[in-house]
PDB file of C-alpha atoms in Angstrom:
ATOM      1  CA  UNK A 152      14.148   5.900 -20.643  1.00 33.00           C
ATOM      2  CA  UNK A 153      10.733   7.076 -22.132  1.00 41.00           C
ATOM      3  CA  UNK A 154       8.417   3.979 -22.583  1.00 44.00           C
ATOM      4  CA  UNK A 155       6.086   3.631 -25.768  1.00 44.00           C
ATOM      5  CA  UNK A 156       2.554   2.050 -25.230  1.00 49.00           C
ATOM      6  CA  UNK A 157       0.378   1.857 -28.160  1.00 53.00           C
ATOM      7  CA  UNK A 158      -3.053   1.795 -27.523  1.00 55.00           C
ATOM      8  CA  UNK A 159      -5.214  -0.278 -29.420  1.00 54.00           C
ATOM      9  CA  UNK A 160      -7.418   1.871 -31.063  1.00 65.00           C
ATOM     10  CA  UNK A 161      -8.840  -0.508 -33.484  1.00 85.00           C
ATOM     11  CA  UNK A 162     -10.508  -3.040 -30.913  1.00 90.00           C
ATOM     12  CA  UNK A 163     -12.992  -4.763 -32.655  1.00 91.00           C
ATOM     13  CA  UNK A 164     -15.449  -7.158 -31.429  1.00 91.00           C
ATOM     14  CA  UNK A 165     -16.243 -10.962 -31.320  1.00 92.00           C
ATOM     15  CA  UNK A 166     -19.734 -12.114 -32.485  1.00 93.00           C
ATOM     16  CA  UNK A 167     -20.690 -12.428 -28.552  1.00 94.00           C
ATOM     17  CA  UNK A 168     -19.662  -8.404 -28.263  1.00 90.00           C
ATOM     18  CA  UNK A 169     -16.497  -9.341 -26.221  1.00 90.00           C
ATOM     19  CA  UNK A 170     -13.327  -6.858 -27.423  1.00 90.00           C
ATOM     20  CA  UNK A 171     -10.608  -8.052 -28.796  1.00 91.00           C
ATOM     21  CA  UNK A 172      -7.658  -6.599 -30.627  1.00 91.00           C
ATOM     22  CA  UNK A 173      -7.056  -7.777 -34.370  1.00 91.00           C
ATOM     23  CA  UNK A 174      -3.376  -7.157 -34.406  1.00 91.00           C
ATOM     24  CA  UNK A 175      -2.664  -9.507 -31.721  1.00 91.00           C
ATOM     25  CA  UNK A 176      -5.087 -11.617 -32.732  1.00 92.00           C
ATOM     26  CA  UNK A 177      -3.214 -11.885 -36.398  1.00 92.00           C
ATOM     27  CA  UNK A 178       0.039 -12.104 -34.587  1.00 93.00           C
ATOM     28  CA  UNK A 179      -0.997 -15.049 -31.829  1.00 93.00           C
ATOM     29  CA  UNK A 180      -2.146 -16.638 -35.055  1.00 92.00           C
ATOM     30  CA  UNK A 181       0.839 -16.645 -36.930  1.00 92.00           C
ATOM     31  CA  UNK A 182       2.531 -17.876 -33.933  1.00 93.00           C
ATOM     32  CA  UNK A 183       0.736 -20.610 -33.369  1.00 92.00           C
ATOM     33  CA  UNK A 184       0.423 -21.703 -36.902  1.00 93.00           C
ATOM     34  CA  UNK A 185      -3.283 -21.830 -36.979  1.00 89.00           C
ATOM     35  CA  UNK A 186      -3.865 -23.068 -33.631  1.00 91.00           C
ATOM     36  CA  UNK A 187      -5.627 -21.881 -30.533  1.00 93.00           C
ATOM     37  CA  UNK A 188      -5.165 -18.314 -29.381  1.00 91.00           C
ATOM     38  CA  UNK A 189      -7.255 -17.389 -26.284  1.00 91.00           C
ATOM     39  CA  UNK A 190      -4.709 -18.290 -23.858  1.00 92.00           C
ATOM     40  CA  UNK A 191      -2.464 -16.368 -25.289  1.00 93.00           C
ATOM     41  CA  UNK A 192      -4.578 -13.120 -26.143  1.00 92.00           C
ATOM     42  CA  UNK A 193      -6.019 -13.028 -22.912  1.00 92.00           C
ATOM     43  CA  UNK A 194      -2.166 -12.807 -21.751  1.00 91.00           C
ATOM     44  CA  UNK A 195      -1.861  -9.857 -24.441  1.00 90.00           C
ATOM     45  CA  UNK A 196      -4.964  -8.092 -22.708  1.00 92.00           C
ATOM     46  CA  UNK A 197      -3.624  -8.593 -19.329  1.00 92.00           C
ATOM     47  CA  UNK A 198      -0.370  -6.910 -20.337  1.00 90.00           C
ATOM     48  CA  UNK A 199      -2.320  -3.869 -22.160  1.00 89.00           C
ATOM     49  CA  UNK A 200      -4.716  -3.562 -19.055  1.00 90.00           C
ATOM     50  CA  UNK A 201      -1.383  -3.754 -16.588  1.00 88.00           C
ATOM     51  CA  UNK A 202       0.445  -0.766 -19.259  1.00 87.00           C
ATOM     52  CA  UNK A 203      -3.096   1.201 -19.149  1.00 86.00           C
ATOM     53  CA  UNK A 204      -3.121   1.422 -15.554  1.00 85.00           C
ATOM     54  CA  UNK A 205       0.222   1.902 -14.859  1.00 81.00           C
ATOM     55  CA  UNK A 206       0.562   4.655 -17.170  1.00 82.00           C
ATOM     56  CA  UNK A 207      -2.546   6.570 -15.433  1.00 81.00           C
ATOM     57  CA  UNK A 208      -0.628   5.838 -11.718  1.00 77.00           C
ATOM     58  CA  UNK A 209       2.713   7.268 -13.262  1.00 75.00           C
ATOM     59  CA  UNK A 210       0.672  10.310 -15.114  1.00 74.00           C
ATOM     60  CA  UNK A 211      -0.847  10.622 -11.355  1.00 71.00           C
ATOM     61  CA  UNK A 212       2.493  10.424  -9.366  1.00 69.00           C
ATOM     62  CA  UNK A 213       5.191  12.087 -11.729  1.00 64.00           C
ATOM     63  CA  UNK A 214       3.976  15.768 -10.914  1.00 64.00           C
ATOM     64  CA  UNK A 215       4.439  14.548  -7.273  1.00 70.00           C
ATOM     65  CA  UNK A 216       7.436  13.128  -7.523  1.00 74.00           C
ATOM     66  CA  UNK A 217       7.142   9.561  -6.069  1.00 82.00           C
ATOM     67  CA  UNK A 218       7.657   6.442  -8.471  1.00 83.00           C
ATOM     68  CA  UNK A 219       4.184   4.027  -9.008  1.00 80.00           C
ATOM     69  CA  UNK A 220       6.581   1.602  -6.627  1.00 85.00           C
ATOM     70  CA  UNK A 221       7.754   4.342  -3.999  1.00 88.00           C
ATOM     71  CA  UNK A 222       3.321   4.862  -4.079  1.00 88.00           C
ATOM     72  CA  UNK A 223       2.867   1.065  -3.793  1.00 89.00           C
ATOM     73  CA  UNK A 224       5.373   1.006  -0.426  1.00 92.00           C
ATOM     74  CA  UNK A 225       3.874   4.140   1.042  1.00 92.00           C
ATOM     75  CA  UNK A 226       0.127   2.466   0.937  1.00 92.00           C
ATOM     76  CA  UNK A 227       1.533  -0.236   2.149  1.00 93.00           C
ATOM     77  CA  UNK A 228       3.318   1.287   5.153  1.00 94.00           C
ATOM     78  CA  UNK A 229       0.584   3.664   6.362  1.00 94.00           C
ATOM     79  CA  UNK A 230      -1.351   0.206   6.729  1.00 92.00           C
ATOM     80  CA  UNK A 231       0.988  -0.945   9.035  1.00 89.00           C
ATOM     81  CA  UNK A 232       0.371  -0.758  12.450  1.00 81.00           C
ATOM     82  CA  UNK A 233       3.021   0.439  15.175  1.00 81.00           C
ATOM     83  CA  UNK A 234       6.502   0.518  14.828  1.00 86.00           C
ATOM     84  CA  UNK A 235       6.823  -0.301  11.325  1.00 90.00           C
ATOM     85  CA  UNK A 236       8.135  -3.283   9.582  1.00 92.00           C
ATOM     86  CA  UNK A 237      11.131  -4.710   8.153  1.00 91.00           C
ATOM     87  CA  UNK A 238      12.618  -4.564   4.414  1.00 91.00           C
ATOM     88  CA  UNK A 239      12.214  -7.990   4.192  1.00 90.00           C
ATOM     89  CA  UNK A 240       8.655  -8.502   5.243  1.00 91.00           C
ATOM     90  CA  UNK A 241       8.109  -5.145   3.036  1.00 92.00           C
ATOM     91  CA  UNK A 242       9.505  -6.741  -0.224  1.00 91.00           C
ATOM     92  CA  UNK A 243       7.713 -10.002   0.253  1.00 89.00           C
ATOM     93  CA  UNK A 244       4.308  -8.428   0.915  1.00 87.00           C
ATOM     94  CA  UNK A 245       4.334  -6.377  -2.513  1.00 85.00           C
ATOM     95  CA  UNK A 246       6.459  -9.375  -4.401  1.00 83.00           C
ATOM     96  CA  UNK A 247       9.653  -7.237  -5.364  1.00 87.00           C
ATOM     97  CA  UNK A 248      13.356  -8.027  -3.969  1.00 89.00           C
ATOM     98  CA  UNK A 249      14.902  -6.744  -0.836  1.00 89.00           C
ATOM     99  CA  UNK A 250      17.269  -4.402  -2.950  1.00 92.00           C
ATOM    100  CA  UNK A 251      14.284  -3.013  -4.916  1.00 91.00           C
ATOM    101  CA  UNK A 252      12.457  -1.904  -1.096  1.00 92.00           C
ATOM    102  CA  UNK A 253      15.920  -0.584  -0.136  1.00 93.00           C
ATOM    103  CA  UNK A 254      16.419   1.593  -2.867  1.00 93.00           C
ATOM    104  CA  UNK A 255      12.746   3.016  -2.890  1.00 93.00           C
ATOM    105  CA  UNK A 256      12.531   2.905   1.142  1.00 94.00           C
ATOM    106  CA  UNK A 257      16.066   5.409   0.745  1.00 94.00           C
ATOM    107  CA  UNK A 258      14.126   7.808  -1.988  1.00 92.00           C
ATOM    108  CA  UNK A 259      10.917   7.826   0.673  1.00 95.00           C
ATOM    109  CA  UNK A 260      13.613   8.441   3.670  1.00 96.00           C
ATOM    110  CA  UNK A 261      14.784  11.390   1.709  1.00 94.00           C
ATOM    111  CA  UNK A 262      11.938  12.660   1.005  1.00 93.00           C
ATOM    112  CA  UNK A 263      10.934  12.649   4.321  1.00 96.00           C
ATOM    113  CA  UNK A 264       7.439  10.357   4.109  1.00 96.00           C
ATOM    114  CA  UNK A 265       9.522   7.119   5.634  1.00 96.00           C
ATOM    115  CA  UNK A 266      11.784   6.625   8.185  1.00 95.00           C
ATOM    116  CA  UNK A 267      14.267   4.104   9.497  1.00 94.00           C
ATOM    117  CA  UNK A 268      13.583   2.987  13.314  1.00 93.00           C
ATOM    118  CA  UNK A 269      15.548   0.369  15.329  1.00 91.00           C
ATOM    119  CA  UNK A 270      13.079  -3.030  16.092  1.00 87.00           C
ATOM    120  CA  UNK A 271      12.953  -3.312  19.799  1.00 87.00           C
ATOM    121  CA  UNK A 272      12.770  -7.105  19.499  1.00 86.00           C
ATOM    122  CA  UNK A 273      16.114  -7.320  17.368  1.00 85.00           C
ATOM    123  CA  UNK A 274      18.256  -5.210  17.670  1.00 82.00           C
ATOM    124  CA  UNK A 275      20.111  -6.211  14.186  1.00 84.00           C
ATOM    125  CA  UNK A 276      17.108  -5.302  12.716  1.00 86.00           C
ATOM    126  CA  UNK A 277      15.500  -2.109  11.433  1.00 89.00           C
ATOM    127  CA  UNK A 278      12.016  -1.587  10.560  1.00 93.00           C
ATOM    128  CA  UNK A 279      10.409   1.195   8.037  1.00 94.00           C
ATOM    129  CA  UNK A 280       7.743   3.255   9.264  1.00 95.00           C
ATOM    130  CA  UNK A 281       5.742   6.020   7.861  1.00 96.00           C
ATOM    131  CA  UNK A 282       5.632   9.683   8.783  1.00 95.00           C
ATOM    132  CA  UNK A 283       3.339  12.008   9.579  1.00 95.00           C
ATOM    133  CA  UNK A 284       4.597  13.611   6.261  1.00 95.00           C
ATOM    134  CA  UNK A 285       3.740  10.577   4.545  1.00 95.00           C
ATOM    135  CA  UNK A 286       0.651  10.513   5.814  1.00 94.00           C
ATOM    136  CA  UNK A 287      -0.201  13.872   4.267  1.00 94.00           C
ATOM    137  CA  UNK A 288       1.156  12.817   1.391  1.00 92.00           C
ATOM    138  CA  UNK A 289      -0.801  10.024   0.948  1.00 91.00           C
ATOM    139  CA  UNK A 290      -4.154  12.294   1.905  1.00 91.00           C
ATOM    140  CA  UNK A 291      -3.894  14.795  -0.829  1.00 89.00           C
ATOM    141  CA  UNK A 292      -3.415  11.762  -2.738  1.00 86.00           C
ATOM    142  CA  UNK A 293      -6.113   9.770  -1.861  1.00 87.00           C
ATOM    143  CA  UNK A 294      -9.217  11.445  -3.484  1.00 87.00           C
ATOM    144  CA  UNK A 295      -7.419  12.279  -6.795  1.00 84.00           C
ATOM    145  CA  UNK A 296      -6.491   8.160  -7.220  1.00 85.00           C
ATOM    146  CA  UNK A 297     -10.247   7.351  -6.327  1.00 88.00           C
ATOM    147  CA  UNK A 298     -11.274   9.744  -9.544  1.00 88.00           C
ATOM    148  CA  UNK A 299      -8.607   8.053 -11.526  1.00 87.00           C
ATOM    149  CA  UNK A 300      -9.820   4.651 -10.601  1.00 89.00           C
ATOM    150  CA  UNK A 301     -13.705   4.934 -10.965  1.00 91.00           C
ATOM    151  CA  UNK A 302     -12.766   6.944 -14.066  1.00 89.00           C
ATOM    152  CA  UNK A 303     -10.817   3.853 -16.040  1.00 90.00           C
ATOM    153  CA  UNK A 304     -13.475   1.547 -14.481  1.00 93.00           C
ATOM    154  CA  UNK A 305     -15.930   3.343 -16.063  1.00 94.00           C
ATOM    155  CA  UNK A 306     -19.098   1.099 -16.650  1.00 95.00           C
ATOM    156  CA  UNK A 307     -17.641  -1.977 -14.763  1.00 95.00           C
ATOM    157  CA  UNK A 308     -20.218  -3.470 -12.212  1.00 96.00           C
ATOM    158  CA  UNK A 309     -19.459  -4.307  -9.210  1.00 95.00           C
ATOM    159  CA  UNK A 310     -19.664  -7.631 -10.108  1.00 96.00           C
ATOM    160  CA  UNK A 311     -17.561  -7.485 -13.251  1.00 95.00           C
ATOM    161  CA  UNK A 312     -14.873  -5.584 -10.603  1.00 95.00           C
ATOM    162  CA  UNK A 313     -15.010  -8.607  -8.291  1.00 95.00           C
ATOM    163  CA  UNK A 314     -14.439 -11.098 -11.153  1.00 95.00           C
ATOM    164  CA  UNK A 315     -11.418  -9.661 -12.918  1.00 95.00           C
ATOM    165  CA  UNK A 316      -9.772  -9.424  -9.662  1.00 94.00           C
ATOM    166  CA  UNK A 317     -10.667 -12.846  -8.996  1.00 95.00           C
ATOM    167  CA  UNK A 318      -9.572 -13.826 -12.058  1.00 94.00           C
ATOM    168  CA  UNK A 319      -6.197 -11.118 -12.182  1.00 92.00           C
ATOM    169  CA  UNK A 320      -5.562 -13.415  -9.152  1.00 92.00           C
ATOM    170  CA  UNK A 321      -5.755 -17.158 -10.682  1.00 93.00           C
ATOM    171  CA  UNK A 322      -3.379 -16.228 -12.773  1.00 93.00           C
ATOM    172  CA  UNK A 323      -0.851 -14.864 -10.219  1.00 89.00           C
ATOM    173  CA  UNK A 324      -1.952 -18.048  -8.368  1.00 92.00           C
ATOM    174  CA  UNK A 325      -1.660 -20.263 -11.861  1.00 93.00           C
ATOM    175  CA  UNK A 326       2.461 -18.419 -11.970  1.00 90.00           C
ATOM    176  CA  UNK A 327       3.116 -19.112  -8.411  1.00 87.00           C
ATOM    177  CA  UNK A 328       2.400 -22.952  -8.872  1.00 91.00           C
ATOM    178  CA  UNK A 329       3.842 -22.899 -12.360  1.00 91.00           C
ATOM    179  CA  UNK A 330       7.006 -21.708 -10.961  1.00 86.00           C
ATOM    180  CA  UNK A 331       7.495 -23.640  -7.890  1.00 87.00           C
ATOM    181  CA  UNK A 332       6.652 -26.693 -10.634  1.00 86.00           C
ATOM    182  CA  UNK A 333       9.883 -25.286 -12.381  1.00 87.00           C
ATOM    183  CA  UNK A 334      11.844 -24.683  -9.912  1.00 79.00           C
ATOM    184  CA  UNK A 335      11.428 -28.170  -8.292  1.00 74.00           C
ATOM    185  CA  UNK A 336      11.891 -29.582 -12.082  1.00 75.00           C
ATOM    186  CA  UNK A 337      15.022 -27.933 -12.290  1.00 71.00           C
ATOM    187  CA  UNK A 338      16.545 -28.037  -8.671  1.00 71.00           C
ATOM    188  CA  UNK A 339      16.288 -24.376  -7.835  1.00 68.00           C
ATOM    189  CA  UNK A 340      14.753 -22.772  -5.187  1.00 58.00           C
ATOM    190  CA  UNK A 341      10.799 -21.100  -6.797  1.00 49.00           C
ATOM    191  CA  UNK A 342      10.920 -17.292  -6.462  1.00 48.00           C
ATOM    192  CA  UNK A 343       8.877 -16.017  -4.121  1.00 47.00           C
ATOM    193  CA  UNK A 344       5.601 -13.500  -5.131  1.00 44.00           C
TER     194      UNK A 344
END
């Protein structure tokens, strides 16, 4: 399915210079009959910023043929050290299900950048592990991503960089709490990140 991202070409600016974008300004207004919108434009921008960058990682990847979340498990995997590690551990450390890592583990399998190996400590278990393949892979990779990056962070100091991870991360944080809140509000287990 082809997926539509308009851009917001007609940011304008708040009398302090910070961007924001009129349309979702006028629509969080509306919404909240009058009331405060911050909250809820800053979620706006964090959604645009998340479809801006993921659309430069999928423009990056597609002529490659690996998925943004196939690219996500292959970082993650030539970071680990050894024998691999399991689907489990996988799919908690980048916050997606089990079935999710499966699926994309099976595509980098395939492929031939990932490979199944038994765990020597469990035999039950089976742990993922890159390849030398995946490796390369991940080297011709690396120095067209760092462009990409320093390219859409154009003008960002290094301490602008630090604080909208910082702050990217109170909100996942803010979620995390919010949701084992709910969870515990409504007797169900919290998802996990």
């Amino acid at each position: 399915m082809k997926q539509v991202h308009n851009f917001p070409s007609n940011l304008d600016h708040d009398s302090d210079g910070s961007l924001f974008d009129p349309r979702v300004r006028s629509a969080m207004a509306r919404f909240t009959e009058g009331g405060d919108t911050l909250a809820l434009e800053g979620a706006g921008a964090v959604r645009s910023a998340f479809h801006a960058v993921e659309r430069l990682r999928a423009r990056g990847t597609e002529g490659r043929g690996l998925s943004a979340g196939a690219l996500d498990l292959l970082v993650r995997l030539s970071a680990v050290p050894g024998e691999g590690i399991s689907i489990g551990e996988l799919a908690q450390a980048a916050g997606v299900s089990s079935r999710n890592v499966t699926g994309l583990v099976d595509t980098l399998e395939r492929d031939g950048l990932v490979e199944r190996v038994p765990d020597r400590r469990d035999r039950r278990s089976v742990l993922a592990r890159i390849t030398p393949a995946g490796l390369t892979w991940l080297e011709s990779f690396r120095r067209p991503t760092q462009v990409a990056m320093a390219a859409v962070f154009h003008g960002f100091t290094p301490a602008e960089l630090t604080q909208l991870r910082h702050l990217c991360l109170r909100l996942v944080e803010n979620q995390h709490r919010l949701d084992q809140h709910l969870g515990r509000a409504d007797g169900t287990t919290a998802a996990q990140p």
